[in-house]
PDB file of C-alpha atoms in Angstrom:
ATOM      1  CA  MET A   1      16.726 -10.960   4.662  1.00 53.00           C
ATOM      2  CA  ILE A   2      16.197  -7.303   5.488  1.00 58.00           C
ATOM      3  CA  GLY A   3      12.898  -6.000   6.864  1.00 63.00           C
ATOM      4  CA  VAL A   4      11.954  -2.347   6.637  1.00 59.00           C
ATOM      5  CA  ILE A   5       8.794  -0.655   7.815  1.00 67.00           C
ATOM      6  CA  ALA A   6       8.173   2.966   6.877  1.00 65.00           C
ATOM      7  CA  TRP A   7       5.319   5.382   7.196  1.00 66.00           C
ATOM      8  CA  ALA A   8       4.788   9.125   7.250  1.00 64.00           C
ATOM      9  CA  ILE A   9       2.761  11.538   9.301  1.00 64.00           C
ATOM     10  CA  VAL A  10       2.229  14.760   7.377  1.00 63.00           C
ATOM     11  CA  GLU A  11      -0.174  17.691   7.235  1.00 64.00           C
ATOM     12  CA  SER A  12      -1.414  16.685   3.806  1.00 63.00           C
ATOM     13  CA  GLU A  13      -0.991  13.596   1.688  1.00 66.00           C
ATOM     14  CA  ASN A  14       1.664  13.618  -0.997  1.00 72.00           C
ATOM     15  CA  ARG A  15       2.472  10.028  -1.775  1.00 77.00           C
ATOM     16  CA  ARG A  16       4.909  10.789  -4.578  1.00 81.00           C
ATOM     17  CA  TYR A  17       6.921  12.905  -2.139  1.00 82.00           C
ATOM     18  CA  PHE A  18       6.924  10.081   0.424  1.00 80.00           C
ATOM     19  CA  VAL A  19       8.015   7.410  -2.074  1.00 83.00           C
ATOM     20  CA  MET A  20      10.667   9.662  -3.626  1.00 86.00           C
ATOM     21  CA  HIS A  21      12.220  10.398  -0.226  1.00 85.00           C
ATOM     22  CA  LEU A  22      11.850   6.819   0.990  1.00 85.00           C
ATOM     23  CA  LEU A  23      13.834   5.567  -2.030  1.00 88.00           C
ATOM     24  CA  ALA A  24      16.452   8.291  -1.505  1.00 90.00           C
ATOM     25  CA  ALA A  25      16.818   7.434   2.191  1.00 88.00           C
ATOM     26  CA  LEU A  26      16.927   3.673   1.587  1.00 86.00           C
ATOM     27  CA  PRO A  27      18.636   3.097  -1.789  1.00 88.00           C
ATOM     28  CA  ILE A  28      18.797  -0.636  -1.027  1.00 86.00           C
ATOM     29  CA  LEU A  29      15.070  -0.720  -1.882  1.00 85.00           C
ATOM     30  CA  SER A  30      16.031  -0.097  -5.508  1.00 86.00           C
ATOM     31  CA  GLU A  31      18.630  -2.857  -5.483  1.00 88.00           C
ATOM     32  CA  ARG A  32      16.795  -5.846  -4.003  1.00 86.00           C
ATOM     33  CA  PRO A  33      13.369  -7.397  -4.421  1.00 88.00           C
ATOM     34  CA  THR A  34      11.049  -5.441  -2.126  1.00 85.00           C
ATOM     35  CA  THR A  35       7.336  -5.543  -1.417  1.00 85.00           C
ATOM     36  CA  PHE A  36       5.178  -2.478  -0.789  1.00 82.00           C
ATOM     37  CA  MET A  37       1.877  -3.229   0.910  1.00 80.00           C
ATOM     38  CA  SER A  38      -0.979  -0.739   0.917  1.00 76.00           C
ATOM     39  CA  ASP A  39      -4.737  -0.477   1.119  1.00 72.00           C
ATOM     40  CA  ARG A  40      -4.994   0.218  -2.629  1.00 68.00           C
ATOM     41  CA  ASP A  41      -5.421   3.935  -2.147  1.00 70.00           C
ATOM     42  CA  LYS A  42      -5.818   5.642  -5.537  1.00 69.00           C
ATOM     43  CA  GLY A  43      -3.182   8.242  -4.685  1.00 69.00           C
ATOM     44  CA  LEU A  44      -0.560   5.549  -4.327  1.00 72.00           C
ATOM     45  CA  MET A  45      -0.983   4.576  -7.970  1.00 74.00           C
ATOM     46  CA  ASP A  46       0.602   7.925  -8.954  1.00 77.00           C
ATOM     47  CA  ALA A  47       3.603   7.015  -6.822  1.00 80.00           C
ATOM     48  CA  ASP A  48       3.926   3.613  -8.519  1.00 81.00           C
ATOM     49  CA  ALA A  49       5.575   5.335 -11.488  1.00 83.00           C
ATOM     50  CA  LEU A  50       8.536   6.095  -9.205  1.00 84.00           C
ATOM     51  CA  LEU A  51       9.039   2.495  -8.133  1.00 85.00           C
ATOM     52  CA  PRO A  52      11.898   0.462  -9.585  1.00 87.00           C
ATOM     53  CA  LEU A  53      11.001  -2.826 -11.270  1.00 87.00           C
ATOM     54  CA  CYS A  54      12.303  -4.836  -8.297  1.00 89.00           C
ATOM     55  CA  ILE A  55       9.515  -3.448  -6.084  1.00 88.00           C
ATOM     56  CA  CYS A  56       6.279  -5.393  -6.084  1.00 86.00           C
ATOM     57  CA  ARG A  57       3.006  -3.743  -4.998  1.00 84.00           C
ATOM     58  CA  VAL A  58       0.618  -5.891  -2.957  1.00 85.00           C
ATOM     59  CA  TYR A  59      -2.628  -5.005  -1.248  1.00 84.00           C
ATOM     60  CA  CYS A  60      -3.628  -5.627   2.350  1.00 85.00           C
ATOM     61  CA  CYS A  61      -6.728  -7.859   2.402  1.00 90.00           C
ATOM     62  CA  PHE A  62      -7.843  -6.454   5.748  1.00 91.00           C
ATOM     63  CA  HIS A  63      -8.051  -2.932   4.317  1.00 86.00           C
ATOM     64  CA  LEU A  64      -9.638  -4.172   1.091  1.00 88.00           C
ATOM     65  CA  LYS A  65     -12.260  -5.996   3.169  1.00 92.00           C
ATOM     66  CA  GLU A  66     -12.939  -2.843   5.208  1.00 90.00           C
ATOM     67  CA  ASN A  67     -13.369  -0.767   2.039  1.00 87.00           C
ATOM     68  CA  PHE A  68     -15.533  -3.457   0.419  1.00 89.00           C
ATOM     69  CA  THR A  69     -17.863  -3.983   3.388  1.00 93.00           C
ATOM     70  CA  THR A  70     -18.176  -0.238   4.003  1.00 93.00           C
ATOM     71  CA  LYS A  71     -19.260   0.291   0.404  1.00 92.00           C
ATOM     72  CA  PHE A  72     -21.541  -2.739   0.085  1.00 93.00           C
ATOM     73  CA  SER A  73     -22.466  -4.397   3.376  1.00 93.00           C
ATOM     74  CA  ARG A  74     -20.766  -5.550   6.572  1.00 93.00           C
ATOM     75  CA  THR A  75     -22.639  -8.828   6.179  1.00 94.00           C
ATOM     76  CA  LEU A  76     -20.410  -9.670   3.185  1.00 93.00           C
ATOM     77  CA  ALA A  77     -17.209  -9.883   5.262  1.00 94.00           C
ATOM     78  CA  ASP A  78     -17.266 -13.687   5.495  1.00 94.00           C
ATOM     79  CA  ILE A  79     -17.805 -14.034   1.761  1.00 93.00           C
ATOM     80  CA  PHE A  80     -14.932 -11.598   1.103  1.00 92.00           C
ATOM     81  CA  TRP A  81     -12.559 -13.760   3.187  1.00 93.00           C
ATOM     82  CA  GLN A  82     -13.674 -16.915   1.382  1.00 93.00           C
ATOM     83  CA  ILE A  83     -12.872 -15.282  -1.945  1.00 90.00           C
ATOM     84  CA  ALA A  84      -9.573 -13.810  -0.712  1.00 86.00           C
TER      85      ALA A  84
END
């Protein structure tokens, strides 16, 4: 089992650029089943087109809960976790 953690700090967000260079730097990601976890940011969906079929996209429930309770109500956090 191989574990890889990657992130980028840039002046502006360009997720396609990040994913393209991540796959170039770590070609093994295109060869083995890999999981990408994110907060379901809309910009990442553009980058999904670059992902090989062996990469699965999953979403971080903590970030989804933060987005959900910010939009609707912090009082719904417990209900969110029950559903998740």
